[in-house]
Amino acid sequence: MRALWLPLLVALMFDPQLCRAQSTSSEAARTTIGGQWFLSYRVGETGGEGLSGFTVDRGYIVIRHRLTEHLSGRITPDVSVDREGDGEGDLEMRLKYAYVDYAFADLGFFTDPHVEFGLVHRPWLDYEEHLAYYRVQGTMFLERNDIFNSGDYGATLFALLGGEMDDEYRERVNPQYPGRYGSFAVGLYNGGGYHGIERNKNKTLEGRLTLRPLPDVMPGLQFSYQGVYGRGNQVDTPDWTVSLLFASWESEHLVLTGQRYWGNGNFKGTAVDSAGKALPQDGFSLFTELRLGYPHLSLIARYDFFDEYPDGDGGGSKRLIVGVAYHIEGHSKLLLDYDVESRDGFETAESRLLKFGVEFNF
C-alpha cells in the first residue's frame, strides 16, 4: 500500500509537467489537491520516562474531484508513525477518507443537504475541530480518551438549518457549518473507525444536532447534542453509548466551548470490566482561544476531566493545556504549548510535555 501511494503523491505534488498538464486541462477546474501536516518537537516526561524528540505527528493529502453538478468525491491518504509491530518507528500510510458525495437541492428548512458514502466523516469531530482549530496540539477530548475517532466506513447525511449566515460572519468569524439556525449530521457505520477491521456484524447509529437560537442577536452562540448507539468493535459486542452536550461561543476575538459527556464503553470495545460488560464513563472539557493582535497571535487554554470508573475511587484523569499560537496564513500556524496530565494533582503529574508544533495547511 505504502509503496504504491507514496511515489504517486510525490509526483502529483512536485512534478512540474504533471502540474502544467493539470492546469491546462478542463478537469483542473473540477479537481483540487490540498495538504495538511503536523510536525513537532516535544520534551518532558510521560509515564515516568523522559522524552525528547522531533516527529511527524500526522500528514494528509486531500484530493477532491467534482464529477457532475451534484456528484463529487474525495480521497485522503493519512501518514503517521507506526507505534507497534515489526514496522515500529516507520512512517505508514493508510486512508482516512475515501467517499463519494451527492449534493441534493435545498429542501425547505434544510439547506445544502448532502450525503457521503464510503469511508466518511462521522458527525462530531469535524464539527468540533472547526471550532477549535488546534489539531496541531493533539486530538480532541473524546478522541483522546478513545470514545470514537473522526472517520468510519458507512454513510453520513449532512444539512444546514434555515439558510446560511451572512458573508461578514463567515469571513470574520467562521465559514464552516454556517447554518443560520444550526446544522445536523446523522449516519450509520461499521463502528470500528477508519483504521479498524470490522469484527462483528453490528452497525452503529450516530447523530449530531446543533442549534443557533439567536442568529441576529448572538450569532456566535450554538448548542449541540451528539448521540451514539451501538456496540464496541469486538466479537462479543459490548455496549457502546454516547451522550454529549456541547455549548460554544464564537466571535472575531474570542472562542469559548464547553462539553459534558457520559456513556458506556467505547468504539473499540475495550472499555469493559473483567466480565466483558461495558464500563460507564463520564467527563467534561473546556476550551478557550483569545485572539490577540488578530489575525496573527492567539492564546489557548483547555482543561479536560475524564473518569473511566465514575462509580469507583479512581478520581479520574485531569489534563491542562496552555499555549500561544502564531498564525501564518489560512490555518497554517506555529504553536508552543505545555501539556500536563495527572490522576491526583498537577503537582504529581504523570505526564508533562513542552511542545513546539507546526501546522502546514494549503
mmCIF file of C-alpha atoms in Angstrom:
data_model
loop_
_atom_site.group_PDB
_atom_site.id
_atom_site.type_symbol
_atom_site.label_atom_id
_atom_site.label_comp_id
_atom_site.label_asym_id
_atom_site.label_seq_id
_atom_site.Cartn_x
_atom_site.Cartn_y
_atom_site.Cartn_z
ATOM 1 C CA MET A 1 0.000 0.000 0.000
ATOM 2 C CA ARG A 2 2.710 2.475 1.001
ATOM 3 C CA ALA A 3 4.873 1.514 -1.959
ATOM 4 C CA LEU A 4 2.071 2.380 -4.378
ATOM 5 C CA TRP A 5 0.774 5.559 -2.796
ATOM 6 C CA LEU A 6 3.898 7.473 -1.839
ATOM 7 C CA PRO A 7 5.506 7.821 -5.306
ATOM 8 C CA LEU A 8 2.145 8.822 -6.777
ATOM 9 C CA LEU A 9 1.610 11.566 -4.215
ATOM 10 C CA VAL A 10 5.145 12.913 -4.578
ATOM 11 C CA ALA A 11 4.664 13.028 -8.350
ATOM 12 C CA LEU A 12 1.373 14.865 -8.028
ATOM 13 C CA MET A 13 2.893 17.443 -5.704
ATOM 14 C CA PHE A 14 6.254 18.124 -7.295
ATOM 15 C CA ASP A 15 6.344 17.065 -10.967
ATOM 16 C CA PRO A 16 6.069 20.332 -12.957
ATOM 17 C CA GLN A 17 4.889 18.599 -16.132
ATOM 18 C CA LEU A 18 2.004 16.969 -14.290
ATOM 19 C CA CYS A 19 1.118 20.280 -12.683
ATOM 20 C CA ARG A 20 1.200 22.103 -16.048
ATOM 21 C CA ALA A 21 -0.874 19.393 -17.682
ATOM 22 C CA GLN A 22 -3.449 19.625 -14.957
ATOM 23 C CA SER A 23 -3.572 23.420 -15.062
ATOM 24 C CA THR A 24 -4.263 23.443 -18.821
ATOM 25 C CA SER A 25 -6.924 20.760 -18.642
ATOM 26 C CA SER A 26 -10.622 21.435 -18.351
ATOM 27 C CA GLU A 27 -10.566 18.928 -15.498
ATOM 28 C CA ALA A 28 -8.374 21.234 -13.397
ATOM 29 C CA ALA A 29 -11.284 23.481 -12.509
ATOM 30 C CA ARG A 30 -13.038 20.476 -11.008
ATOM 31 C CA THR A 31 -10.042 18.876 -9.287
ATOM 32 C CA THR A 32 -8.283 20.265 -6.218
ATOM 33 C CA ILE A 33 -5.269 18.985 -4.314
ATOM 34 C CA GLY A 34 -4.522 20.192 -0.809
ATOM 35 C CA GLY A 35 -2.480 19.107 2.140
ATOM 36 C CA GLN A 36 -2.156 19.364 5.884
ATOM 37 C CA TRP A 37 0.627 18.119 8.088
ATOM 38 C CA PHE A 38 1.636 18.475 11.706
ATOM 39 C CA LEU A 39 5.309 18.494 12.719
ATOM 40 C CA SER A 40 6.620 18.861 16.251
ATOM 41 C CA TYR A 41 9.407 18.763 18.773
ATOM 42 C CA ARG A 42 8.490 17.760 22.318
ATOM 43 C CA VAL A 43 10.426 17.452 25.542
ATOM 44 C CA GLY A 44 9.384 16.335 29.014
ATOM 45 C CA GLU A 45 8.324 13.119 30.670
ATOM 46 C CA THR A 46 5.428 10.719 30.400
ATOM 47 C CA GLY A 47 4.789 7.535 32.348
ATOM 48 C CA GLY A 48 7.905 8.149 34.437
ATOM 49 C CA GLU A 49 10.198 8.204 31.394
ATOM 50 C CA GLY A 50 11.956 11.166 29.816
ATOM 51 C CA LEU A 51 11.034 12.202 26.286
ATOM 52 C CA SER A 52 12.812 14.408 23.763
ATOM 53 C CA GLY A 53 12.386 14.225 20.018
ATOM 54 C CA PHE A 54 11.245 15.545 16.668
ATOM 55 C CA THR A 55 8.394 13.773 14.903
ATOM 56 C CA VAL A 56 5.786 13.881 12.166
ATOM 57 C CA ASP A 57 2.545 13.783 14.120
ATOM 58 C CA ARG A 58 0.280 13.465 11.083
ATOM 59 C CA GLY A 59 0.191 14.222 7.369
ATOM 60 C CA TYR A 60 -2.738 14.349 4.936
ATOM 61 C CA ILE A 61 -3.009 14.805 1.182
ATOM 62 C CA VAL A 62 -6.550 15.837 0.218
ATOM 63 C CA ILE A 63 -7.677 15.155 -3.366
ATOM 64 C CA ARG A 64 -11.177 16.223 -4.441
ATOM 65 C CA HIS A 65 -12.897 15.971 -7.801
ATOM 66 C CA ARG A 66 -16.324 17.206 -8.886
ATOM 67 C CA LEU A 67 -17.714 14.786 -11.464
ATOM 68 C CA THR A 68 -21.079 16.484 -12.040
ATOM 69 C CA GLU A 69 -23.027 19.350 -10.529
ATOM 70 C CA HIS A 70 -24.241 17.079 -7.746
ATOM 71 C CA LEU A 71 -21.646 14.293 -7.524
ATOM 72 C CA SER A 72 -18.121 14.674 -6.174
ATOM 73 C CA GLY A 73 -15.520 12.565 -4.416
ATOM 74 C CA ARG A 74 -12.632 12.833 -2.006
ATOM 75 C CA ILE A 75 -9.681 10.645 -1.115
ATOM 76 C CA THR A 76 -7.321 11.453 1.761
ATOM 77 C CA PRO A 77 -4.209 9.346 2.427
ATOM 78 C CA ASP A 78 -3.066 9.663 6.043
ATOM 79 C CA VAL A 79 0.598 9.396 7.109
ATOM 80 C CA SER A 80 1.514 8.651 10.720
ATOM 81 C CA VAL A 81 4.279 6.974 12.722
ATOM 82 C CA ASP A 82 3.807 3.225 13.253
ATOM 83 C CA ARG A 83 3.811 2.677 17.028
ATOM 84 C CA GLU A 84 3.776 -1.120 17.157
ATOM 85 C CA GLY A 85 4.761 -4.359 15.431
ATOM 86 C CA ASP A 86 7.668 -5.073 13.106
ATOM 87 C CA GLY A 87 7.361 -1.653 11.477
ATOM 88 C CA GLU A 88 7.535 0.332 14.710
ATOM 89 C CA GLY A 89 9.046 3.748 14.011
ATOM 90 C CA ASP A 90 8.275 3.677 10.278
ATOM 91 C CA LEU A 91 6.023 6.206 8.605
ATOM 92 C CA GLU A 92 2.946 4.270 7.496
ATOM 93 C CA MET A 93 0.223 5.326 5.080
ATOM 94 C CA ARG A 94 -3.469 4.457 5.220
ATOM 95 C CA LEU A 95 -6.699 6.053 4.034
ATOM 96 C CA LYS A 96 -8.591 8.387 6.316
ATOM 97 C CA TYR A 97 -11.342 9.320 3.848
ATOM 98 C CA ALA A 98 -12.435 7.808 0.537
ATOM 99 C CA TYR A 99 -16.019 8.669 -0.338
ATOM 100 C CA VAL A 100 -18.456 9.908 -2.922
ATOM 101 C CA ASP A 101 -20.619 12.894 -2.005
ATOM 102 C CA TYR A 102 -24.029 13.562 -3.517
ATOM 103 C CA ALA A 103 -25.445 17.068 -3.041
ATOM 104 C CA PHE A 104 -29.230 17.487 -3.090
ATOM 105 C CA ALA A 105 -31.213 20.625 -3.815
ATOM 106 C CA ASP A 106 -32.314 22.645 -0.792
ATOM 107 C CA LEU A 107 -35.435 21.191 0.783
ATOM 108 C CA GLY A 108 -37.493 23.719 2.728
ATOM 109 C CA PHE A 109 -35.745 24.444 6.031
ATOM 110 C CA PHE A 110 -32.830 22.150 5.104
ATOM 111 C CA THR A 111 -30.019 23.942 3.270
ATOM 112 C CA ASP A 112 -27.195 22.272 1.323
ATOM 113 C CA PRO A 113 -28.174 18.681 2.190
ATOM 114 C CA HIS A 114 -25.631 16.119 1.028
ATOM 115 C CA VAL A 115 -24.661 12.542 1.771
ATOM 116 C CA GLU A 116 -21.226 10.912 1.951
ATOM 117 C CA PHE A 117 -20.872 7.191 1.206
ATOM 118 C CA GLY A 118 -17.736 5.113 1.758
ATOM 119 C CA LEU A 119 -15.006 5.950 4.257
ATOM 120 C CA VAL A 120 -16.695 9.081 5.577
ATOM 121 C CA HIS A 121 -16.794 11.771 8.249
ATOM 122 C CA ARG A 122 -18.528 10.814 11.452
ATOM 123 C CA PRO A 123 -20.913 13.512 12.733
ATOM 124 C CA TRP A 124 -18.936 15.001 15.609
ATOM 125 C CA LEU A 125 -15.199 15.595 15.357
ATOM 126 C CA ASP A 126 -15.117 17.512 12.081
ATOM 127 C CA TYR A 127 -17.612 19.939 13.619
ATOM 128 C CA GLU A 128 -15.617 20.403 16.843
ATOM 129 C CA GLU A 129 -12.284 20.742 15.039
ATOM 130 C CA HIS A 130 -13.730 23.645 13.040
ATOM 131 C CA LEU A 131 -14.488 25.465 16.288
ATOM 132 C CA ALA A 132 -11.148 24.724 17.967
ATOM 133 C CA TYR A 133 -8.623 24.856 15.111
ATOM 134 C CA TYR A 134 -5.817 23.298 17.152
ATOM 135 C CA ARG A 135 -5.458 19.729 15.956
ATOM 136 C CA VAL A 136 -1.727 20.581 15.821
ATOM 137 C CA GLN A 137 -1.720 20.351 19.636
ATOM 138 C CA GLY A 138 -3.316 16.914 19.646
ATOM 139 C CA THR A 139 -6.653 15.164 19.421
ATOM 140 C CA MET A 140 -9.951 16.485 20.764
ATOM 141 C CA PHE A 141 -11.324 15.436 24.172
ATOM 142 C CA LEU A 142 -13.403 12.384 23.195
ATOM 143 C CA GLU A 143 -10.931 11.072 20.625
ATOM 144 C CA ARG A 144 -8.059 11.460 23.082
ATOM 145 C CA ASN A 145 -9.974 9.284 25.539
ATOM 146 C CA ASP A 146 -10.740 6.617 22.900
ATOM 147 C CA ILE A 147 -14.505 7.170 22.769
ATOM 148 C CA PHE A 148 -14.503 7.463 18.952
ATOM 149 C CA ASN A 149 -12.437 8.902 16.120
ATOM 150 C CA SER A 150 -13.220 11.125 13.145
ATOM 151 C CA GLY A 151 -13.994 8.714 10.293
ATOM 152 C CA ASP A 152 -15.596 5.339 9.612
ATOM 153 C CA TYR A 153 -16.959 3.086 6.892
ATOM 154 C CA GLY A 154 -20.598 3.954 6.301
ATOM 155 C CA ALA A 155 -22.831 6.821 5.190
ATOM 156 C CA THR A 156 -23.473 10.292 6.641
ATOM 157 C CA LEU A 157 -26.221 12.790 5.824
ATOM 158 C CA PHE A 158 -25.453 16.472 6.489
ATOM 159 C CA ALA A 159 -27.528 19.655 6.221
ATOM 160 C CA LEU A 160 -27.596 23.254 7.409
ATOM 161 C CA LEU A 161 -30.746 24.626 9.025
ATOM 162 C CA GLY A 162 -32.624 27.670 7.745
ATOM 163 C CA GLY A 163 -30.170 29.060 5.212
ATOM 164 C CA GLU A 164 -26.684 30.444 5.902
ATOM 165 C CA MET A 165 -25.128 33.200 7.982
ATOM 166 C CA ASP A 166 -24.217 36.380 6.116
ATOM 167 C CA ASP A 167 -20.909 36.917 4.321
ATOM 168 C CA GLU A 168 -19.490 39.136 7.070
ATOM 169 C CA TYR A 169 -19.913 36.439 9.733
ATOM 170 C CA ARG A 170 -18.418 33.751 7.518
ATOM 171 C CA GLU A 171 -15.438 35.932 6.602
ATOM 172 C CA ARG A 172 -14.678 37.381 10.043
ATOM 173 C CA VAL A 173 -15.714 34.574 12.412
ATOM 174 C CA ASN A 174 -16.113 31.106 10.849
ATOM 175 C CA PRO A 175 -17.090 29.911 7.357
ATOM 176 C CA GLN A 176 -17.620 26.287 8.439
ATOM 177 C CA TYR A 177 -21.044 24.848 9.318
ATOM 178 C CA PRO A 178 -22.616 28.294 8.778
ATOM 179 C CA GLY A 179 -26.280 27.289 9.105
ATOM 180 C CA ARG A 180 -28.370 30.278 10.167
ATOM 181 C CA TYR A 181 -30.220 28.188 12.748
ATOM 182 C CA GLY A 182 -27.653 25.422 13.073
ATOM 183 C CA SER A 183 -26.854 22.138 11.345
ATOM 184 C CA PHE A 184 -27.136 18.387 11.734
ATOM 185 C CA ALA A 185 -25.395 15.185 10.716
ATOM 186 C CA VAL A 186 -26.577 11.600 11.103
ATOM 187 C CA GLY A 187 -25.156 8.323 9.879
ATOM 188 C CA LEU A 188 -24.794 4.557 10.062
ATOM 189 C CA TYR A 189 -21.326 2.983 10.366
ATOM 190 C CA ASN A 190 -19.378 -0.212 10.943
ATOM 191 C CA GLY A 191 -18.317 1.382 14.229
ATOM 192 C CA GLY A 192 -14.636 0.447 14.435
ATOM 193 C CA GLY A 193 -13.273 3.649 12.910
ATOM 194 C CA TYR A 194 -11.293 4.325 9.766
ATOM 195 C CA HIS A 195 -8.341 2.140 10.807
ATOM 196 C CA GLY A 196 -10.316 -0.636 12.497
ATOM 197 C CA ILE A 197 -11.154 -4.025 10.961
ATOM 198 C CA GLU A 198 -14.864 -4.846 11.344
ATOM 199 C CA ARG A 199 -15.035 -7.606 13.981
ATOM 200 C CA ASN A 200 -18.813 -8.084 14.190
ATOM 201 C CA LYS A 201 -21.993 -7.513 12.178
ATOM 202 C CA ASN A 202 -23.272 -4.665 14.330
ATOM 203 C CA LYS A 203 -23.800 -1.206 12.845
ATOM 204 C CA THR A 204 -23.566 1.998 14.872
ATOM 205 C CA LEU A 205 -26.053 4.875 14.686
ATOM 206 C CA GLU A 206 -24.536 8.305 15.367
ATOM 207 C CA GLY A 207 -26.014 11.786 15.130
ATOM 208 C CA ARG A 208 -25.376 15.446 15.926
ATOM 209 C CA LEU A 209 -27.906 18.271 16.185
ATOM 210 C CA THR A 210 -26.631 21.852 16.502
ATOM 211 C CA LEU A 211 -28.915 24.842 17.104
ATOM 212 C CA ARG A 212 -28.091 28.533 16.703
ATOM 213 C CA PRO A 213 -31.047 30.037 18.610
ATOM 214 C CA LEU A 214 -30.336 33.778 18.170
ATOM 215 C CA PRO A 215 -28.625 34.316 14.804
ATOM 216 C CA ASP A 216 -29.339 38.059 14.729
ATOM 217 C CA VAL A 217 -28.675 38.903 18.390
ATOM 218 C CA MET A 218 -25.953 36.384 19.369
ATOM 219 C CA PRO A 219 -24.773 34.789 16.113
ATOM 220 C CA GLY A 220 -21.802 33.020 17.699
ATOM 221 C CA LEU A 221 -23.864 31.096 20.255
ATOM 222 C CA GLN A 222 -24.609 27.441 19.444
ATOM 223 C CA PHE A 223 -25.796 24.395 21.387
ATOM 224 C CA SER A 224 -25.205 20.803 20.275
ATOM 225 C CA TYR A 225 -26.141 17.271 21.205
ATOM 226 C CA GLN A 226 -24.198 14.243 19.966
ATOM 227 C CA GLY A 227 -25.536 10.738 20.463
ATOM 228 C CA VAL A 228 -24.207 7.264 19.657
ATOM 229 C CA TYR A 229 -25.966 3.925 19.976
ATOM 230 C CA GLY A 230 -24.215 0.713 19.012
ATOM 231 C CA ARG A 231 -21.735 -1.935 20.046
ATOM 232 C CA GLY A 232 -17.987 -1.900 20.583
ATOM 233 C CA ASN A 233 -15.880 -3.374 17.801
ATOM 234 C CA GLN A 234 -15.304 -6.800 19.365
ATOM 235 C CA VAL A 235 -16.672 -10.250 18.576
ATOM 236 C CA ASP A 236 -18.640 -10.312 21.845
ATOM 237 C CA THR A 237 -20.136 -6.847 21.029
ATOM 238 C CA PRO A 238 -20.104 -4.952 24.339
ATOM 239 C CA ASP A 239 -22.480 -1.989 24.596
ATOM 240 C CA TRP A 240 -21.362 1.413 23.368
ATOM 241 C CA THR A 241 -23.431 4.529 24.001
ATOM 242 C CA VAL A 242 -22.561 8.228 23.997
ATOM 243 C CA SER A 243 -24.441 11.315 25.119
ATOM 244 C CA LEU A 244 -22.693 14.664 24.714
ATOM 245 C CA LEU A 245 -23.957 18.166 25.469
ATOM 246 C CA PHE A 246 -21.897 20.970 23.950
ATOM 247 C CA ALA A 247 -22.103 24.771 24.016
ATOM 248 C CA SER A 248 -19.950 27.203 22.048
ATOM 249 C CA TRP A 249 -19.485 30.921 21.587
ATOM 250 C CA GLU A 250 -17.506 32.390 18.673
ATOM 251 C CA SER A 251 -16.588 35.952 17.837
ATOM 252 C CA GLU A 252 -13.791 37.606 15.910
ATOM 253 C CA HIS A 253 -11.569 37.763 19.008
ATOM 254 C CA LEU A 254 -12.819 35.026 21.353
ATOM 255 C CA VAL A 255 -13.840 31.357 21.203
ATOM 256 C CA LEU A 256 -15.333 29.502 24.180
ATOM 257 C CA THR A 257 -16.518 25.881 24.250
ATOM 258 C CA GLY A 258 -17.706 23.546 26.976
ATOM 259 C CA GLN A 259 -18.854 19.938 26.794
ATOM 260 C CA ARG A 260 -20.262 17.310 29.154
ATOM 261 C CA TYR A 261 -20.029 13.627 28.244
ATOM 262 C CA TRP A 262 -21.481 10.457 29.709
ATOM 263 C CA GLY A 263 -21.798 6.981 28.233
ATOM 264 C CA ASN A 264 -20.857 3.305 28.332
ATOM 265 C CA GLY A 265 -17.906 1.613 26.655
ATOM 266 C CA ASN A 266 -16.053 2.882 23.588
ATOM 267 C CA PHE A 267 -15.901 2.279 19.849
ATOM 268 C CA LYS A 268 -13.057 -0.236 20.154
ATOM 269 C CA GLY A 269 -14.976 -2.349 22.670
ATOM 270 C CA THR A 270 -12.042 -2.196 25.096
ATOM 271 C CA ALA A 271 -13.643 -0.172 27.928
ATOM 272 C CA VAL A 272 -15.071 -3.248 29.669
ATOM 273 C CA ASP A 273 -14.821 -4.973 33.031
ATOM 274 C CA SER A 274 -13.465 -8.483 33.653
ATOM 275 C CA ALA A 275 -16.819 -9.977 32.596
ATOM 276 C CA GLY A 276 -16.808 -8.100 29.283
ATOM 277 C CA LYS A 277 -19.509 -5.625 30.322
ATOM 278 C CA ALA A 278 -19.151 -2.040 29.073
ATOM 279 C CA LEU A 279 -17.951 0.348 31.765
ATOM 280 C CA PRO A 280 -19.785 3.608 32.475
ATOM 281 C CA GLN A 281 -17.671 6.702 31.781
ATOM 282 C CA ASP A 282 -18.124 10.449 32.036
ATOM 283 C CA GLY A 283 -16.226 13.711 31.861
ATOM 284 C CA PHE A 284 -16.120 17.273 30.646
ATOM 285 C CA SER A 285 -13.848 19.609 28.710
ATOM 286 C CA LEU A 286 -13.458 23.402 28.498
ATOM 287 C CA PHE A 287 -11.598 25.293 25.765
ATOM 288 C CA THR A 288 -10.890 28.938 25.027
ATOM 289 C CA GLU A 289 -8.988 30.866 22.383
ATOM 290 C CA LEU A 290 -8.202 34.562 22.867
ATOM 291 C CA ARG A 291 -7.128 36.180 19.616
ATOM 292 C CA LEU A 292 -4.593 38.931 20.341
ATOM 293 C CA GLY A 293 -3.182 41.061 17.555
ATOM 294 C CA TYR A 294 -5.718 39.324 15.339
ATOM 295 C CA PRO A 295 -5.285 37.632 12.940
ATOM 296 C CA HIS A 296 -1.751 36.557 13.865
ATOM 297 C CA LEU A 297 -1.484 35.845 17.597
ATOM 298 C CA SER A 298 -3.661 33.674 19.870
ATOM 299 C CA LEU A 299 -3.591 32.317 23.403
ATOM 300 C CA ILE A 300 -5.300 28.989 24.084
ATOM 301 C CA ALA A 301 -6.229 27.018 27.182
ATOM 302 C CA ARG A 302 -8.004 23.695 27.644
ATOM 303 C CA TYR A 303 -8.987 21.637 30.676
ATOM 304 C CA ASP A 304 -10.175 18.013 30.436
ATOM 305 C CA PHE A 305 -11.585 15.735 33.106
ATOM 306 C CA PHE A 306 -12.296 12.120 32.209
ATOM 307 C CA ASP A 307 -13.421 9.381 34.592
ATOM 308 C CA GLU A 308 -13.465 5.872 33.180
ATOM 309 C CA TYR A 309 -14.645 4.477 36.538
ATOM 310 C CA PRO A 310 -17.132 7.060 37.877
ATOM 311 C CA ASP A 311 -18.516 4.586 40.444
ATOM 312 C CA GLY A 312 -15.058 3.723 41.756
ATOM 313 C CA ASP A 313 -12.358 5.569 43.688
ATOM 314 C CA GLY A 314 -10.008 6.365 40.817
ATOM 315 C CA GLY A 315 -10.709 10.079 40.811
ATOM 316 C CA GLY A 316 -10.401 10.432 37.055
ATOM 317 C CA SER A 317 -7.762 11.886 34.765
ATOM 318 C CA LYS A 318 -7.165 15.648 34.625
ATOM 319 C CA ARG A 319 -5.387 17.428 31.787
ATOM 320 C CA LEU A 320 -4.391 21.083 31.409
ATOM 321 C CA ILE A 321 -3.110 22.562 28.152
ATOM 322 C CA VAL A 322 -1.957 26.161 27.688
ATOM 323 C CA GLY A 323 -0.292 27.621 24.623
ATOM 324 C CA VAL A 324 0.470 30.532 22.351
ATOM 325 C CA ALA A 325 -0.019 30.360 18.578
ATOM 326 C CA TYR A 326 1.242 32.438 15.679
ATOM 327 C CA HIS A 327 -0.978 32.225 12.591
ATOM 328 C CA ILE A 328 0.910 32.425 9.305
ATOM 329 C CA GLU A 329 -1.657 32.161 6.515
ATOM 330 C CA GLY A 330 -5.033 30.482 6.460
ATOM 331 C CA HIS A 331 -4.884 27.710 9.049
ATOM 332 C CA SER A 332 -1.100 27.287 8.919
ATOM 333 C CA LYS A 333 0.365 28.138 12.299
ATOM 334 C CA LEU A 334 3.113 27.724 14.889
ATOM 335 C CA LEU A 335 2.118 26.596 18.388
ATOM 336 C CA LEU A 336 4.103 26.435 21.614
ATOM 337 C CA ASP A 337 2.146 24.614 24.327
ATOM 338 C CA TYR A 338 2.550 22.980 27.711
ATOM 339 C CA ASP A 339 0.504 19.833 28.393
ATOM 340 C CA VAL A 340 0.244 18.306 31.860
ATOM 341 C CA GLU A 341 -1.847 15.274 32.894
ATOM 342 C CA SER A 342 -2.464 13.705 36.291
ATOM 343 C CA ARG A 343 -4.862 11.445 38.181
ATOM 344 C CA ASP A 344 -4.197 13.048 41.572
ATOM 345 C CA GLY A 345 -2.970 16.626 41.251
ATOM 346 C CA PHE A 346 -0.845 18.564 38.786
ATOM 347 C CA GLU A 347 1.984 18.779 41.326
ATOM 348 C CA THR A 348 2.340 14.966 40.980
ATOM 349 C CA ALA A 349 1.624 14.762 37.248
ATOM 350 C CA GLU A 350 2.238 11.535 35.321
ATOM 351 C CA SER A 351 2.907 13.481 32.126
ATOM 352 C CA ARG A 352 4.484 16.898 31.486
ATOM 353 C CA LEU A 353 5.298 17.872 27.914
ATOM 354 C CA LEU A 354 6.507 21.099 26.331
ATOM 355 C CA LYS A 355 5.803 21.011 22.616
ATOM 356 C CA PHE A 356 6.601 23.182 19.621
ATOM 357 C CA GLY A 357 4.290 22.315 16.739
ATOM 358 C CA VAL A 358 3.945 23.411 13.135
ATOM 359 C CA GLU A 359 0.776 23.049 11.085
ATOM 360 C CA PHE A 360 1.250 23.493 7.330
ATOM 361 C CA ASN A 361 -2.065 23.746 5.530
ATOM 362 C CA PHE A 362 -2.814 24.545 1.907
#
